[in-house]
PDB file of C-alpha atoms in Angstrom:
ATOM      1  CA  UNK W1168      22.179  -9.763  -5.968  1.00  0.00           C
ATOM      2  CA  UNK W1169      19.430  -7.536  -7.377  1.00  0.00           C
ATOM      3  CA  UNK W1170      15.933  -8.680  -6.585  1.00  0.00           C
ATOM      4  CA  UNK W1171      12.471  -7.547  -7.556  1.00  0.00           C
ATOM      5  CA  UNK W1172      10.254  -6.433  -4.752  1.00  0.00           C
ATOM      6  CA  UNK W1173       7.929  -9.035  -3.323  1.00  0.00           C
ATOM      7  CA  UNK W1174       6.512  -8.370   0.107  1.00  0.00           C
ATOM      8  CA  UNK W1175       7.402  -5.585   2.508  1.00  0.00           C
ATOM      9  CA  UNK W1176       9.462  -5.402   5.693  1.00  0.00           C
ATOM     10  CA  UNK W1177       7.546  -6.436   8.807  1.00  0.00           C
ATOM     11  CA  UNK W1178       4.942  -3.844   9.732  1.00  0.00           C
ATOM     12  CA  UNK W1179       5.876  -1.508  12.557  1.00  0.00           C
ATOM     13  CA  UNK W1180       2.694  -0.154  14.200  1.00  0.00           C
ATOM     14  CA  UNK W1181       4.343   3.153  15.096  1.00  0.00           C
ATOM     15  CA  UNK W1182       5.722   3.568  11.577  1.00  0.00           C
ATOM     16  CA  UNK W1183       2.265   2.774  10.200  1.00  0.00           C
ATOM     17  CA  UNK W1184       0.916   5.788  12.131  1.00  0.00           C
ATOM     18  CA  UNK W1185       3.707   8.108  10.967  1.00  0.00           C
ATOM     19  CA  UNK W1186       3.012   7.106   7.339  1.00  0.00           C
ATOM     20  CA  UNK W1187      -0.786   7.209   7.632  1.00  0.00           C
ATOM     21  CA  UNK W1188      -1.114  10.319   5.435  1.00  0.00           C
ATOM     22  CA  UNK W1189       1.338   9.169   2.752  1.00  0.00           C
ATOM     23  CA  UNK W1190      -0.275   9.200  -0.690  1.00  0.00           C
ATOM     24  CA  UNK W1191       2.938   8.466  -2.618  1.00  0.00           C
ATOM     25  CA  UNK W1192       3.110   4.713  -2.111  1.00  0.00           C
ATOM     26  CA  UNK W1193       6.600   4.611  -3.655  1.00  0.00           C
ATOM     27  CA  UNK W1194       7.765   7.044  -0.960  1.00  0.00           C
ATOM     28  CA  UNK W1195       6.098   4.946   1.721  1.00  0.00           C
ATOM     29  CA  UNK W1196       7.922   1.850   0.503  1.00  0.00           C
ATOM     30  CA  UNK W1197      11.215   3.741   0.444  1.00  0.00           C
ATOM     31  CA  UNK W1198      10.774   4.796   4.060  1.00  0.00           C
ATOM     32  CA  UNK W1199      10.026   1.246   5.163  1.00  0.00           C
ATOM     33  CA  UNK W1200      13.028  -0.145   3.293  1.00  0.00           C
ATOM     34  CA  UNK W1201      15.374   2.497   4.669  1.00  0.00           C
ATOM     35  CA  UNK W1202      14.260   1.861   8.247  1.00  0.00           C
ATOM     36  CA  UNK W1203      14.795  -1.881   7.718  1.00  0.00           C
ATOM     37  CA  UNK W1204      18.244  -1.371   6.142  1.00  0.00           C
ATOM     38  CA  UNK W1205      19.430   1.005   8.882  1.00  0.00           C
ATOM     39  CA  UNK W1206      18.722  -1.595  11.590  1.00  0.00           C
ATOM     40  CA  UNK W1207      18.527   1.127  14.231  1.00  0.00           C
ATOM     41  CA  UNK W1208      19.662   0.693  17.831  1.00  0.00           C
ATOM     42  CA  UNK W1209      19.994   3.164  20.728  1.00  0.00           C
ATOM     43  CA  UNK W1210      23.383   4.834  20.903  1.00  0.00           C
ATOM     44  CA  UNK W1211      24.008   4.834  17.164  1.00  0.00           C
ATOM     45  CA  UNK W1212      25.083   8.002  15.390  1.00  0.00           C
ATOM     46  CA  UNK W1213      22.938   8.493  12.279  1.00  0.00           C
ATOM     47  CA  UNK W1214      23.471  11.002   9.458  1.00  0.00           C
ATOM     48  CA  UNK W1215      20.696  11.868   7.018  1.00  0.00           C
ATOM     49  CA  UNK W1216      22.782  13.030   4.077  1.00  0.00           C
ATOM     50  CA  UNK W1217      20.580  15.307   1.969  1.00  0.00           C
ATOM     51  CA  UNK W1218      17.934  15.585   4.655  1.00  0.00           C
ATOM     52  CA  UNK W1219      15.552  17.853   2.750  1.00  0.00           C
ATOM     53  CA  UNK W1220      12.521  18.709   4.877  1.00  0.00           C
ATOM     54  CA  UNK W1221      13.540  16.204   7.530  1.00  0.00           C
ATOM     55  CA  UNK W1222      10.860  13.509   7.379  1.00  0.00           C
ATOM     56  CA  UNK W1223      13.346  10.649   7.669  1.00  0.00           C
ATOM     57  CA  UNK W1224      14.911  12.264  10.724  1.00  0.00           C
ATOM     58  CA  UNK W1225      11.441  12.653  12.250  1.00  0.00           C
ATOM     59  CA  UNK W1226      10.850   8.933  11.696  1.00  0.00           C
ATOM     60  CA  UNK W1227      14.235   7.861  13.099  1.00  0.00           C
ATOM     61  CA  UNK W1228      13.878  10.167  16.122  1.00  0.00           C
ATOM     62  CA  UNK W1229      10.473   8.660  16.824  1.00  0.00           C
ATOM     63  CA  UNK W1230      11.427   5.003  16.320  1.00  0.00           C
ATOM     64  CA  UNK W1231      14.829   5.148  18.018  1.00  0.00           C
ATOM     65  CA  UNK W1232      14.943   8.000  20.552  1.00  0.00           C
ATOM     66  CA  UNK W1233      18.347   6.823  21.808  1.00  0.00           C
ATOM     67  CA  UNK W1234      20.058   7.577  18.484  1.00  0.00           C
ATOM     68  CA  UNK W1235      22.220  10.669  17.959  1.00  0.00           C
ATOM     69  CA  UNK W1236      20.892  12.325  14.821  1.00  0.00           C
ATOM     70  CA  UNK W1237      22.512  14.632  12.275  1.00  0.00           C
ATOM     71  CA  UNK W1238      21.192  16.070   9.033  1.00  0.00           C
ATOM     72  CA  UNK W1239      22.826  18.053   6.247  1.00  0.00           C
ATOM     73  CA  UNK W1240      21.441  19.802   3.183  1.00  0.00           C
ATOM     74  CA  UNK W1241      22.550  22.600   0.880  1.00  0.00           C
ATOM     75  CA  UNK W1242      19.252  24.517   0.784  1.00  0.00           C
ATOM     76  CA  UNK W1243      18.409  26.979   3.555  1.00  0.00           C
ATOM     77  CA  UNK W1244      14.678  26.818   2.799  1.00  0.00           C
ATOM     78  CA  UNK W1245      14.286  23.097   3.388  1.00  0.00           C
ATOM     79  CA  UNK W1246      16.540  23.219   6.444  1.00  0.00           C
ATOM     80  CA  UNK W1247      14.315  25.897   8.002  1.00  0.00           C
ATOM     81  CA  UNK W1248      11.323  23.674   7.352  1.00  0.00           C
ATOM     82  CA  UNK W1249      13.108  20.647   8.820  1.00  0.00           C
ATOM     83  CA  UNK W1250      14.105  22.590  11.914  1.00  0.00           C
ATOM     84  CA  UNK W1251      10.490  23.595  12.470  1.00  0.00           C
ATOM     85  CA  UNK W1252       9.461  19.937  12.648  1.00  0.00           C
ATOM     86  CA  UNK W1253      12.502  18.617  14.503  1.00  0.00           C
ATOM     87  CA  UNK W1254      13.032  21.255  17.183  1.00  0.00           C
ATOM     88  CA  UNK W1255      13.319  19.632  20.604  1.00  0.00           C
ATOM     89  CA  UNK W1256      14.254  16.194  19.268  1.00  0.00           C
ATOM     90  CA  UNK W1257      18.000  16.561  19.735  1.00  0.00           C
ATOM     91  CA  UNK W1258      18.720  16.636  15.986  1.00  0.00           C
ATOM     92  CA  UNK W1259      21.761  18.612  14.799  1.00  0.00           C
ATOM     93  CA  UNK W1260      21.210  20.184  11.369  1.00  0.00           C
ATOM     94  CA  UNK W1261      23.885  21.744   9.160  1.00  0.00           C
ATOM     95  CA  UNK W1262      23.993  23.543   5.839  1.00  0.00           C
ATOM     96  CA  UNK W1263      26.768  22.149   3.684  1.00  0.00           C
ATOM     97  CA  UNK W1264      28.015  20.392   0.594  1.00  0.00           C
ATOM     98  CA  UNK W1265      27.774  16.599   0.578  1.00  0.00           C
ATOM     99  CA  UNK W1266      30.977  16.488  -1.468  1.00  0.00           C
ATOM    100  CA  UNK W1267      32.772  18.013   1.563  1.00  0.00           C
ATOM    101  CA  UNK W1268      31.046  16.745   4.698  1.00  0.00           C
ATOM    102  CA  UNK W1269      31.788  18.675   7.925  1.00  0.00           C
ATOM    103  CA  UNK W1270      32.149  15.534  10.033  1.00  0.00           C
ATOM    104  CA  UNK W1271      35.172  13.677  11.371  1.00  0.00           C
ATOM    105  CA  UNK W1272      36.500  10.462   9.872  1.00  0.00           C
ATOM    106  CA  UNK W1273      34.710   7.337  11.119  1.00  0.00           C
ATOM    107  CA  UNK W1274      32.192   9.352  13.164  1.00  0.00           C
ATOM    108  CA  UNK W1275      28.885   7.836  11.948  1.00  0.00           C
ATOM    109  CA  UNK W1276      27.345   4.394  12.507  1.00  0.00           C
ATOM    110  CA  UNK W1277      24.690   4.840   9.842  1.00  0.00           C
ATOM    111  CA  UNK W1278      24.286   7.105   6.800  1.00  0.00           C
ATOM    112  CA  UNK W1279      20.991   7.536   4.957  1.00  0.00           C
ATOM    113  CA  UNK W1280      20.866   8.929   1.392  1.00  0.00           C
ATOM    114  CA  UNK W1281      17.351   8.675   0.012  1.00  0.00           C
ATOM    115  CA  UNK W1282      16.733  10.302  -3.393  1.00  0.00           C
ATOM    116  CA  UNK W1283      19.947  12.311  -3.152  1.00  0.00           C
ATOM    117  CA  UNK W1284      22.635  10.815  -5.388  1.00  0.00           C
ATOM    118  CA  UNK W1285      20.793  11.690  -8.604  1.00  0.00           C
ATOM    119  CA  UNK W1286      20.974  15.408  -7.704  1.00  0.00           C
ATOM    120  CA  UNK W1287      24.741  15.549  -7.204  1.00  0.00           C
ATOM    121  CA  UNK W1288      27.285  16.766  -9.714  1.00  0.00           C
ATOM    122  CA  UNK W1289      29.846  14.120  -8.722  1.00  0.00           C
ATOM    123  CA  UNK W1290      28.191  11.027  -7.291  1.00  0.00           C
ATOM    124  CA  UNK W1291      31.477   9.144  -6.899  1.00  0.00           C
ATOM    125  CA  UNK W1292      33.071  11.956  -4.868  1.00  0.00           C
ATOM    126  CA  UNK W1293      30.029  12.207  -2.602  1.00  0.00           C
ATOM    127  CA  UNK W1294      30.067   8.471  -1.915  1.00  0.00           C
ATOM    128  CA  UNK W1295      33.762   8.643  -1.065  1.00  0.00           C
ATOM    129  CA  UNK W1296      32.942  11.329   1.506  1.00  0.00           C
ATOM    130  CA  UNK W1297      30.187   9.167   2.963  1.00  0.00           C
ATOM    131  CA  UNK W1298      32.608   6.266   3.242  1.00  0.00           C
ATOM    132  CA  UNK W1299      35.095   8.535   5.021  1.00  0.00           C
ATOM    133  CA  UNK W1300      32.639   9.555   7.764  1.00  0.00           C
ATOM    134  CA  UNK W1301      31.257   6.051   8.302  1.00  0.00           C
ATOM    135  CA  UNK W1302      32.785   3.872  10.972  1.00  0.00           C
ATOM    136  CA  UNK W1303      34.256   0.532   9.834  1.00  0.00           C
ATOM    137  CA  UNK W1304      31.300  -1.830   9.619  1.00  0.00           C
ATOM    138  CA  UNK W1305      28.902   1.123   9.330  1.00  0.00           C
ATOM    139  CA  UNK W1306      25.859   0.931   7.041  1.00  0.00           C
ATOM    140  CA  UNK W1307      24.872   3.074   4.065  1.00  0.00           C
ATOM    141  CA  UNK W1308      21.158   2.894   3.168  1.00  0.00           C
ATOM    142  CA  UNK W1309      20.094   4.638  -0.027  1.00  0.00           C
ATOM    143  CA  UNK W1310      17.494   4.936  -2.754  1.00  0.00           C
ATOM    144  CA  UNK W1311      17.535   6.537  -6.206  1.00  0.00           C
ATOM    145  CA  UNK W1312      14.876   6.933  -8.915  1.00  0.00           C
ATOM    146  CA  UNK W1313      14.931   4.067 -11.388  1.00  0.00           C
ATOM    147  CA  UNK W1314      16.070   4.711 -14.961  1.00  0.00           C
ATOM    148  CA  UNK W1315      13.384   2.274 -16.147  1.00  0.00           C
ATOM    149  CA  UNK W1316      10.632   4.039 -14.243  1.00  0.00           C
ATOM    150  CA  UNK W1317       7.095   2.750 -14.276  1.00  0.00           C
ATOM    151  CA  UNK W1318       4.541   4.393 -16.541  1.00  0.00           C
ATOM    152  CA  UNK W1319       2.090   3.945 -13.691  1.00  0.00           C
ATOM    153  CA  UNK W1320       4.195   6.364 -11.631  1.00  0.00           C
ATOM    154  CA  UNK W1321       5.065   9.032 -14.217  1.00  0.00           C
ATOM    155  CA  UNK W1322       3.101   8.459 -17.457  1.00  0.00           C
ATOM    156  CA  UNK W1323       3.725  12.018 -18.682  1.00  0.00           C
ATOM    157  CA  UNK W1324       7.499  11.651 -18.816  1.00  0.00           C
ATOM    158  CA  UNK W1325       7.303   8.122 -20.194  1.00  0.00           C
ATOM    159  CA  UNK W1326       5.160   9.401 -23.083  1.00  0.00           C
ATOM    160  CA  UNK W1327       7.411  12.447 -23.593  1.00  0.00           C
ATOM    161  CA  UNK W1328      10.550  10.296 -23.743  1.00  0.00           C
ATOM    162  CA  UNK W1329       8.888   7.832 -26.129  1.00  0.00           C
ATOM    163  CA  UNK W1330       7.776  10.594 -28.507  1.00  0.00           C
ATOM    164  CA  UNK W1331      10.602  13.158 -28.259  1.00  0.00           C
ATOM    165  CA  UNK W1332      13.504  11.011 -26.971  1.00  0.00           C
ATOM    166  CA  UNK W1333      14.115  13.274 -23.983  1.00  0.00           C
ATOM    167  CA  UNK W1334      12.545  13.758 -20.544  1.00  0.00           C
ATOM    168  CA  UNK W1335      10.845  16.828 -19.092  1.00  0.00           C
ATOM    169  CA  UNK W1336      13.431  18.127 -16.606  1.00  0.00           C
ATOM    170  CA  UNK W1337      11.868  21.388 -15.399  1.00  0.00           C
ATOM    171  CA  UNK W1338       8.437  22.820 -14.700  1.00  0.00           C
ATOM    172  CA  UNK W1339       5.329  21.367 -13.053  1.00  0.00           C
ATOM    173  CA  UNK W1340       5.393  18.153 -15.105  1.00  0.00           C
ATOM    174  CA  UNK W1341       9.075  17.288 -14.686  1.00  0.00           C
ATOM    175  CA  UNK W1342       7.984  14.413 -12.481  1.00  0.00           C
ATOM    176  CA  UNK W1343      10.605  11.807 -11.738  1.00  0.00           C
ATOM    177  CA  UNK W1344      13.246  13.858 -13.601  1.00  0.00           C
ATOM    178  CA  UNK W1345      12.744  17.067 -11.573  1.00  0.00           C
ATOM    179  CA  UNK W1346      16.138  18.631 -10.788  1.00  0.00           C
ATOM    180  CA  UNK W1347      17.885  15.306 -11.446  1.00  0.00           C
ATOM    181  CA  UNK W1348      21.180  14.992 -13.295  1.00  0.00           C
ATOM    182  CA  UNK W1349      20.703  11.281 -13.962  1.00  0.00           C
ATOM    183  CA  UNK W1350      18.610   8.241 -13.086  1.00  0.00           C
ATOM    184  CA  UNK W1351      20.066   4.802 -12.281  1.00  0.00           C
ATOM    185  CA  UNK W1352      19.255   1.206 -12.958  1.00  0.00           C
ATOM    186  CA  UNK W1353      20.265  -1.371 -10.361  1.00  0.00           C
ATOM    187  CA  UNK W1354      23.539  -2.281 -12.066  1.00  0.00           C
ATOM    188  CA  UNK W1355      24.636   1.339 -12.450  1.00  0.00           C
ATOM    189  CA  UNK W1356      23.944   2.059  -8.790  1.00  0.00           C
ATOM    190  CA  UNK W1357      25.818  -1.039  -7.633  1.00  0.00           C
ATOM    191  CA  UNK W1358      28.794  -0.098  -9.785  1.00  0.00           C
ATOM    192  CA  UNK W1359      29.224   3.444  -8.465  1.00  0.00           C
ATOM    193  CA  UNK W1360      28.758   2.333  -4.836  1.00  0.00           C
ATOM    194  CA  UNK W1361      31.219  -0.538  -5.208  1.00  0.00           C
ATOM    195  CA  UNK W1362      33.828   1.748  -6.809  1.00  0.00           C
ATOM    196  CA  UNK W1363      33.581   3.985  -3.728  1.00  0.00           C
ATOM    197  CA  UNK W1364      34.789   1.063  -1.614  1.00  0.00           C
ATOM    198  CA  UNK W1365      31.568  -0.287  -0.125  1.00  0.00           C
ATOM    199  CA  UNK W1366      30.552  -3.917   0.266  1.00  0.00           C
ATOM    200  CA  UNK W1367      27.037  -4.207  -1.153  1.00  0.00           C
ATOM    201  CA  UNK W1368      24.646  -6.347   0.869  1.00  0.00           C
ATOM    202  CA  UNK W1369      21.261  -5.849  -0.747  1.00  0.00           C
ATOM    203  CA  UNK W1370      19.754  -4.269  -3.851  1.00  0.00           C
ATOM    204  CA  UNK W1371      16.039  -4.113  -4.584  1.00  0.00           C
ATOM    205  CA  UNK W1372      13.900  -2.630  -7.344  1.00  0.00           C
ATOM    206  CA  UNK W1373      10.816  -1.079  -5.753  1.00  0.00           C
ATOM    207  CA  UNK W1374       7.257  -0.152  -6.765  1.00  0.00           C
ATOM    208  CA  UNK W1375       5.907  -0.961 -10.190  1.00  0.00           C
ATOM    209  CA  UNK W1376       2.211  -0.610  -9.414  1.00  0.00           C
ATOM    210  CA  UNK W1377       0.665   2.582  -8.067  1.00  0.00           C
ATOM    211  CA  UNK W1378      -2.322   4.799  -8.740  1.00  0.00           C
ATOM    212  CA  UNK W1379      -1.803   6.107 -12.308  1.00  0.00           C
ATOM    213  CA  UNK W1380       0.022   9.424 -12.382  1.00  0.00           C
ATOM    214  CA  UNK W1381       0.981   9.359  -8.702  1.00  0.00           C
ATOM    215  CA  UNK W1382       4.008  11.597  -9.296  1.00  0.00           C
ATOM    216  CA  UNK W1383       1.900  14.374 -10.825  1.00  0.00           C
ATOM    217  CA  UNK W1384      -1.083  13.996  -8.479  1.00  0.00           C
ATOM    218  CA  UNK W1385       0.998  14.111  -5.308  1.00  0.00           C
ATOM    219  CA  UNK W1386       3.794  16.555  -6.147  1.00  0.00           C
ATOM    220  CA  UNK W1387       2.323  18.878  -8.782  1.00  0.00           C
ATOM    221  CA  UNK W1388      -1.252  19.215  -7.544  1.00  0.00           C
ATOM    222  CA  UNK W1389      -1.395  17.910  -3.965  1.00  0.00           C
ATOM    223  CA  UNK W1390       1.797  19.539  -2.720  1.00  0.00           C
ATOM    224  CA  UNK W1391       0.847  22.809  -4.396  1.00  0.00           C
ATOM    225  CA  UNK W1392      -2.514  22.905  -2.588  1.00  0.00           C
ATOM    226  CA  UNK W1393      -0.859  22.162   0.760  1.00  0.00           C
ATOM    227  CA  UNK W1394       1.995  24.656   0.289  1.00  0.00           C
ATOM    228  CA  UNK W1395      -0.436  27.464  -0.572  1.00  0.00           C
ATOM    229  CA  UNK W1396      -2.826  26.664   2.280  1.00  0.00           C
ATOM    230  CA  UNK W1397      -5.710  25.935  -0.076  1.00  0.00           C
ATOM    231  CA  UNK W1398      -7.038  22.860   1.738  1.00  0.00           C
ATOM    232  CA  UNK W1399      -9.441  23.043   4.692  1.00  0.00           C
ATOM    233  CA  UNK W1400      -7.791  22.151   7.989  1.00  0.00           C
ATOM    234  CA  UNK W1401      -9.240  18.641   8.346  1.00  0.00           C
ATOM    235  CA  UNK W1402      -8.176  17.770   4.791  1.00  0.00           C
ATOM    236  CA  UNK W1403      -4.679  19.169   5.317  1.00  0.00           C
ATOM    237  CA  UNK W1404      -4.307  17.062   8.464  1.00  0.00           C
ATOM    238  CA  UNK W1405      -5.118  13.985   6.376  1.00  0.00           C
ATOM    239  CA  UNK W1406      -2.759  14.755   3.500  1.00  0.00           C
ATOM    240  CA  UNK W1407       0.281  16.422   5.027  1.00  0.00           C
ATOM    241  CA  UNK W1408       3.237  14.015   5.194  1.00  0.00           C
ATOM    242  CA  UNK W1409       4.329  15.320   8.597  1.00  0.00           C
ATOM    243  CA  UNK W1410       0.883  15.027  10.200  1.00  0.00           C
ATOM    244  CA  UNK W1411       0.157  11.317  10.001  1.00  0.00           C
ATOM    245  CA  UNK W1412      -0.471  11.237  13.737  1.00  0.00           C
ATOM    246  CA  UNK W1413      -3.250  13.828  13.314  1.00  0.00           C
ATOM    247  CA  UNK W1414      -5.222  11.554  10.965  1.00  0.00           C
ATOM    248  CA  UNK W1415      -7.577   9.402  13.077  1.00  0.00           C
ATOM    249  CA  UNK W1416      -8.180   7.066  10.079  1.00  0.00           C
ATOM    250  CA  UNK W1417     -11.898   7.896  10.144  1.00  0.00           C
ATOM    251  CA  UNK W1418     -13.971   6.326   7.358  1.00  0.00           C
ATOM    252  CA  UNK W1419     -15.982   9.530   7.233  1.00  0.00           C
ATOM    253  CA  UNK W1420     -12.972  11.379   5.823  1.00  0.00           C
ATOM    254  CA  UNK W1421     -12.994  11.301   1.976  1.00  0.00           C
ATOM    255  CA  UNK W1422      -9.195  11.654   1.890  1.00  0.00           C
ATOM    256  CA  UNK W1423      -8.956   8.320   3.670  1.00  0.00           C
ATOM    257  CA  UNK W1424     -11.096   6.739   0.938  1.00  0.00           C
ATOM    258  CA  UNK W1425      -8.536   7.872  -1.642  1.00  0.00           C
ATOM    259  CA  UNK W1426      -5.644   6.646   0.524  1.00  0.00           C
ATOM    260  CA  UNK W1427      -7.367   3.265   0.846  1.00  0.00           C
ATOM    261  CA  UNK W1428      -7.650   3.039  -2.947  1.00  0.00           C
ATOM    262  CA  UNK W1429      -3.975   3.958  -3.400  1.00  0.00           C
ATOM    263  CA  UNK W1430      -3.046   1.359  -0.783  1.00  0.00           C
ATOM    264  CA  UNK W1431      -5.081  -1.354  -2.495  1.00  0.00           C
ATOM    265  CA  UNK W1432      -3.284  -0.810  -5.791  1.00  0.00           C
ATOM    266  CA  UNK W1433       0.054  -0.661  -3.969  1.00  0.00           C
ATOM    267  CA  UNK W1434      -0.503  -4.154  -2.567  1.00  0.00           C
ATOM    268  CA  UNK W1435      -0.037  -5.514  -6.099  1.00  0.00           C
ATOM    269  CA  UNK W1436       3.693  -4.877  -5.540  1.00  0.00           C
ATOM    270  CA  UNK W1437       3.647  -7.660  -2.939  1.00  0.00           C
ATOM    271  CA  UNK W1438       2.462 -10.287  -5.414  1.00  0.00           C
ATOM    272  CA  UNK W1439       5.694 -12.084  -6.316  1.00  0.00           C
ATOM    273  CA  UNK W1440       4.224 -13.717  -9.431  1.00  0.00           C
ATOM    274  CA  UNK W1441       3.108 -10.351 -10.802  1.00  0.00           C
ATOM    275  CA  UNK W1442       6.404  -8.691  -9.943  1.00  0.00           C
ATOM    276  CA  UNK W1443       8.348 -11.434 -11.706  1.00  0.00           C
ATOM    277  CA  UNK W1444       6.734 -10.320 -14.980  1.00  0.00           C
ATOM    278  CA  UNK W1445       7.556  -6.598 -14.803  1.00  0.00           C
ATOM    279  CA  UNK W1446      10.759  -4.666 -15.486  1.00  0.00           C
ATOM    280  CA  UNK W1447       9.909  -1.047 -14.646  1.00  0.00           C
ATOM    281  CA  UNK W1448       9.990   0.454 -11.153  1.00  0.00           C
ATOM    282  CA  UNK W1449       9.940   3.759  -9.308  1.00  0.00           C
ATOM    283  CA  UNK W1450      13.138   3.218  -7.312  1.00  0.00           C
ATOM    284  CA  UNK W1451      16.292   1.245  -6.628  1.00  0.00           C
ATOM    285  CA  UNK W1452      17.109   0.628  -2.948  1.00  0.00           C
ATOM    286  CA  UNK W1453      20.574  -0.421  -1.796  1.00  0.00           C
ATOM    287  CA  UNK W1454      22.191  -1.423   1.482  1.00  0.00           C
ATOM    288  CA  UNK W1455      25.979  -1.357   1.704  1.00  0.00           C
ATOM    289  CA  UNK W1456      28.589  -1.508   4.424  1.00  0.00           C
ATOM    290  CA  UNK W1457      32.014   0.039   4.934  1.00  0.00           C
ATOM    291  CA  UNK W1458      34.373  -2.910   5.284  1.00  0.00           C
ATOM    292  CA  UNK W1459      35.627  -3.425   8.819  1.00  0.00           C
TER     293      UNK W1459
END
């Protein structure tokens, strides 16, 4: 059932615009996979479980304005940020514990959990709660960081684990392990999802190739510059994840040169012959369904 990545879901011109500023190509691939797995349609009720700053909800609201959207997270800070970007879009946000979701049984058509399960104390309990709130036949779309992560993505942690037999879990160079209780390989993820009572439909291992050190470049240095307002306005508009629409894709913008380089390397992930020879990835993506 598990497959290596080869190719990408059909391009969506609107999604291309929303992702125009994305410098983490692994994140960009996760977003595309999640949109494809959710198979959105007007009238659906969609829950972003562990919504963080709300980018997925922004994407879903834009691509499927007829959906009813809900988001939940435990951190007030990220929810305030999400609300700032989602105000006026009809999204209902809540602060709460994923292990005890504040939603009725069988109330959701779709549940999204992207880069969430690895943070949770009890992943099995959380998945049982997700199954409870999903309607029969409803879809769960999720990603987790891969236990066999690519040295292209996080070379610092790969070297640290090779030398000292343990990852860096805290601080600016925690990388793929930052605030994570565990990582998963494809088989481990399938097992915990299946034990929660889901029927698994698709599992993919995503993103081997990327610009070297993407994790550190994007989240340690890039995010820090953006968060502290240290970039000039035109550069911020070309790097901020939530401002893809503000980037006119001008070739005169040096940020777009860097994004073009990152994109060129990322295209190696679509070469099926190359991907057949690798066994390290940034993420595992999974689509499952609550049995009808």
